[in-house]
Short mmCIF file of C-alpha atoms in Angstrom, two decimals:
data_model
loop_
_atom_site.label_atom_id
_atom_site.label_comp_id
_atom_site.label_asym_id
_atom_site.label_seq_id
_atom_site.Cartn_x
_atom_site.Cartn_y
_atom_site.Cartn_z
CA LEU A 1 0.00 0.00 0.00
CA ASP A 2 1.40 3.39 -1.06
CA LEU A 3 -0.52 5.81 1.15
CA GLY A 4 -0.72 9.32 -0.26
CA CYS A 5 0.74 8.07 -3.54
CA GLY A 6 0.47 11.44 -5.30
CA VAL A 7 1.33 11.20 -8.98
CA GLY A 8 2.73 7.68 -8.59
CA ARG A 9 6.40 8.38 -7.95
CA HIS A 10 6.82 5.08 -6.08
CA LEU A 11 4.10 3.02 -7.77
CA LEU A 12 6.08 2.41 -10.97
CA PRO A 13 9.38 1.21 -9.46
CA LEU A 14 7.55 -0.98 -6.94
CA ALA A 15 5.42 -2.60 -9.65
CA ARG A 16 8.45 -3.08 -11.89
CA ALA A 17 10.22 -4.78 -8.99
CA GLY A 18 7.43 -7.36 -8.91
CA TYR A 19 5.26 -6.08 -6.07
CA CYS A 20 1.47 -6.03 -6.21
CA VAL A 21 0.83 -2.39 -5.38
CA THR A 22 -2.20 -0.30 -4.44
CA GLY A 23 -1.98 3.48 -4.28
CA VAL A 24 -4.35 5.67 -2.26
CA GLU A 25 -4.66 9.39 -2.99
CA LEU A 26 -7.38 11.96 -2.26
CA SER A 27 -6.59 14.45 -5.03
CA GLY A 28 -8.43 13.62 -8.23
CA VAL A 29 -5.87 15.54 -10.29
CA MET A 30 -3.01 13.49 -8.84
CA VAL A 31 -4.93 10.24 -9.29
CA ASP A 32 -5.41 11.06 -12.98
CA HIS A 33 -1.68 11.77 -13.35
CA ALA A 34 -0.76 8.56 -11.51
CA ARG A 35 -3.06 6.43 -13.67
CA LYS A 36 -1.67 8.02 -16.83
CA ARG A 37 1.92 7.41 -15.71
CA THR A 38 1.30 3.77 -14.85
CA VAL A 39 -0.40 3.13 -18.21
CA GLU A 40 2.45 4.84 -20.06
CA GLY A 41 4.91 2.86 -17.93
CA GLY A 42 3.26 -0.43 -18.86
CA VAL A 43 2.56 -1.55 -15.28
CA ALA A 44 -0.68 -2.71 -13.68
CA VAL A 45 -1.44 -1.14 -10.30
CA ALA A 46 -4.62 -0.32 -8.42
CA ILE A 47 -5.14 3.36 -7.57
CA GLU A 48 -7.93 4.35 -5.20
CA GLN A 49 -9.20 7.91 -4.80
CA ARG A 50 -10.21 8.12 -1.15
CA ASP A 51 -9.53 9.67 2.23
CA MET A 52 -6.61 7.91 3.91
CA ARG A 53 -8.53 7.81 7.19
CA ASP A 54 -10.83 5.21 5.63
CA LEU A 55 -9.15 2.17 4.10
CA SER A 56 -12.09 -0.16 4.65
CA GLY A 57 -12.30 -2.92 2.06
CA LEU A 58 -8.63 -2.69 1.10
CA GLY A 59 -5.97 -5.27 1.91
CA PRO A 60 -4.77 -7.08 3.78
CA PHE A 61 -1.35 -5.74 2.79
CA ASP A 62 2.10 -7.01 3.68
CA ALA A 63 3.41 -3.47 4.02
CA CYS A 64 2.46 0.20 3.82
CA LEU A 65 4.61 3.10 2.67
CA CYS A 66 3.65 6.59 3.85
CA LEU A 67 6.45 8.83 2.61
CA TYR A 68 7.48 12.49 2.38
CA THR A 69 5.27 13.75 5.24
CA ALA A 70 1.97 12.58 3.77
CA LEU A 71 0.81 12.28 7.40
CA GLY A 72 -0.10 15.43 9.31
CA TYR A 73 -2.72 17.30 7.28
CA PHE A 74 -5.57 16.50 9.69
CA ASP A 75 -6.01 17.36 13.36
CA ASP A 76 -4.44 15.06 15.95
CA ALA A 77 -7.46 12.75 16.11
CA GLY A 78 -7.58 12.52 12.32
CA ASN A 79 -3.85 11.82 11.99
CA GLU A 80 -4.10 9.04 14.57
CA ALA A 81 -7.12 7.69 12.68
CA VAL A 82 -4.89 7.41 9.59
CA LEU A 83 -2.46 5.21 11.49
CA GLY A 84 -5.37 3.20 12.86
CA SER A 85 -6.74 2.63 9.37
CA VAL A 86 -3.31 1.47 8.18
CA HIS A 87 -3.13 -0.94 11.10
CA GLY A 88 -6.49 -2.37 10.09
CA ALA A 89 -5.43 -2.76 6.45
CA LEU A 90 -2.21 -4.66 7.23
CA ARG A 91 -1.98 -8.38 7.79
CA GLU A 92 -0.79 -9.54 11.22
CA GLY A 93 2.93 -8.79 11.37
CA GLY A 94 2.70 -6.35 8.43
CA LEU A 95 5.13 -3.45 8.27
CA LEU A 96 4.63 0.31 8.11
CA ALA A 97 7.37 2.57 6.75
CA LEU A 98 6.46 6.09 7.89
CA ASP A 99 8.39 9.21 6.93
CA VAL A 100 7.65 12.51 8.68
CA THR A 101 9.58 15.72 9.17
CA ASN A 102 11.62 16.09 12.36
CA PRO A 103 10.60 19.54 13.67
CA LEU A 104 13.17 19.47 16.48
CA ALA A 105 15.98 19.78 13.94
CA LEU A 106 14.29 22.36 11.71
CA MET A 107 12.55 24.79 14.08
CA ARG A 108 15.42 27.29 13.91
CA ARG A 109 14.80 27.64 10.16
CA TRP A 110 11.16 28.65 10.65
CA PRO A 111 9.81 31.10 9.75
CA GLY A 112 11.61 31.00 6.46
CA GLU A 113 11.52 31.67 2.77
CA GLY A 114 12.71 29.37 -0.01
CA TRP A 115 12.99 29.70 -3.77
CA ARG A 116 12.95 26.84 -6.27
CA GLU A 117 13.23 26.76 -10.06
CA VAL A 118 10.54 24.72 -11.84
CA LYS A 119 9.76 24.05 -15.51
CA VAL A 120 7.44 27.03 -15.91
CA GLY A 121 9.25 29.55 -13.72
CA VAL A 122 10.24 30.00 -10.08
CA THR A 123 8.32 29.27 -6.87
CA ARG A 124 8.62 31.08 -3.56
CA GLU A 125 7.54 29.36 -0.34
CA THR A 126 7.14 31.15 2.97
CA SER A 127 6.50 29.22 6.17
CA ARG A 128 5.46 29.97 9.73
CA TYR A 129 5.60 27.55 12.66
CA ASP A 130 2.94 27.86 15.36
CA PRO A 131 4.34 26.44 18.63
CA MET A 132 0.88 26.40 20.25
CA THR A 133 -0.59 24.04 17.65
CA GLY A 134 2.58 22.37 16.38
CA ARG A 135 1.57 23.18 12.80
CA LEU A 136 3.67 24.52 9.96
CA GLU A 137 1.71 26.96 7.81
CA ALA A 138 3.13 27.44 4.31
CA SER A 139 2.11 29.61 1.37
CA ARG A 140 3.49 29.33 -2.17
CA THR A 141 3.68 31.70 -5.12
CA LEU A 142 4.57 30.77 -8.69
CA PHE A 143 6.35 33.40 -10.77
CA ARG A 144 5.89 32.25 -14.35
CA SER A 145 8.62 32.81 -16.92
CA ASN A 146 6.19 34.68 -19.16
CA GLY A 147 5.20 37.17 -16.47
CA PRO A 148 1.98 36.29 -14.59
CA ARG A 149 2.21 35.52 -10.89
CA GLU A 150 0.00 32.77 -9.40
CA GLU A 151 -0.83 32.01 -5.78
CA LEU A 152 -0.64 28.24 -5.24
CA PRO A 153 -2.64 26.31 -2.63
CA SER A 154 -1.37 26.83 0.92
CA SER A 155 -0.76 24.01 3.38
CA SER A 156 -1.04 23.39 7.11
CA VAL A 157 0.82 20.34 8.45
CA ARG A 158 1.05 19.09 12.02
CA MET A 159 4.72 18.58 12.92
CA TYR A 160 5.20 15.72 15.39
CA ALA A 161 8.15 15.26 17.75
CA PRO A 162 9.54 11.69 17.85
CA SER A 163 7.93 10.95 21.21
CA GLU A 164 4.52 11.93 19.83
CA VAL A 165 4.90 9.66 16.79
CA ALA A 166 5.96 6.74 18.99
CA THR A 167 2.96 7.31 21.28
CA MET A 168 0.49 7.36 18.38
CA LEU A 169 1.96 4.25 16.80
CA GLY A 170 1.75 2.37 20.07
CA ARG A 171 -1.77 3.52 20.78
CA VAL A 172 -3.17 2.13 17.52
CA GLY A 173 -1.36 -1.19 17.85
CA PHE A 174 2.07 -0.88 16.22
CA GLU A 175 5.39 -1.97 17.68
CA VAL A 176 8.29 0.26 16.66
CA GLU A 177 11.25 -1.71 15.32
CA GLN A 178 13.51 0.99 13.85
CA LEU A 179 13.91 4.76 13.68
CA HIS A 180 16.30 6.28 11.14
CA GLY A 181 17.36 9.81 10.32
CA GLY A 182 17.39 9.33 6.55
CA TYR A 183 16.61 7.00 3.66
CA ARG A 184 20.07 5.42 3.72
CA GLY A 185 19.59 4.11 7.25
CA GLN A 186 21.37 6.98 8.96
CA ARG A 187 21.29 7.04 12.75
CA PHE A 188 18.53 9.31 14.04
CA ASP A 189 19.82 12.46 15.73
CA TRP A 190 17.00 14.56 17.12
CA LYS A 191 18.99 17.79 16.76
CA ARG A 192 20.28 17.18 13.21
CA SER A 193 18.16 14.64 11.31
CA PRO A 194 15.67 16.49 9.06
CA VAL A 195 13.36 13.45 8.86
CA GLN A 196 12.10 10.58 10.98
CA ILE A 197 11.93 7.25 9.14
CA TRP A 198 9.91 4.82 11.28
CA ILE A 199 9.63 1.08 10.70
CA ALA A 200 6.77 -0.36 12.76
CA ARG A 201 5.10 -3.75 12.81
CA ARG A 202 1.43 -4.55 13.36
CA ARG A 203 1.12 -6.47 16.61
#
C-alpha cells in the first residue's frame, strides 16, 4: 500500500520490482496523473481515490509506505485515525514505513523563505511555525517565466516530535522496530536529522 501516492512516484518502481501495489490518494488531479503514468509505464497497479482515514475494504497488505510527510494534514485525532486505518489494512505482522519531518531539527529555520526553479518559472515558499498548535503553515507563489504571478494552494501540516509519533503508533497497535534519520539508514539524531523514518510492525 502506497498511502498518499500522489502522482505515482513510487508506484512504478515498486510494480516493476514485482510487487502487487495499491496506491491511495485523495486528489483527483493526482490520481489522474498517476493512472496516466502507470499506463504509459506499462505496469498494472490499483489506484484508489479516497480519504486515507478510511481504508475499509482494502488489503490485507504485507506493508504500507507513507512517505514524504503525507501524514499530518488532519487534526491530531484525524492523523491518529490514519495510522489506525493502516493498522487495520495490514496483515498480522505487516510493516509500516512512515516518513515525517523532524521539527526538532528544523525549528530554527522557521519562519523561512525558499525559492525553487521549476519548468514554468520560479516558486517562492514562505513558512510559519505555530508552537501552540505544532503546525507549519506554508504559502506558495509561482512566478511564471512569461510574467503572470500565481498564488498556489497553501498548506497546514502538524509537525510531530519523535515521542509523539511513537505514542500514536503504540496507541493504535504498532510496535516500533527501527527509527532512522534518513533513507540510507542513517542514525537518528534529534537535533540534526531532518526526517524521521519509522519502521513499525502490526502487533
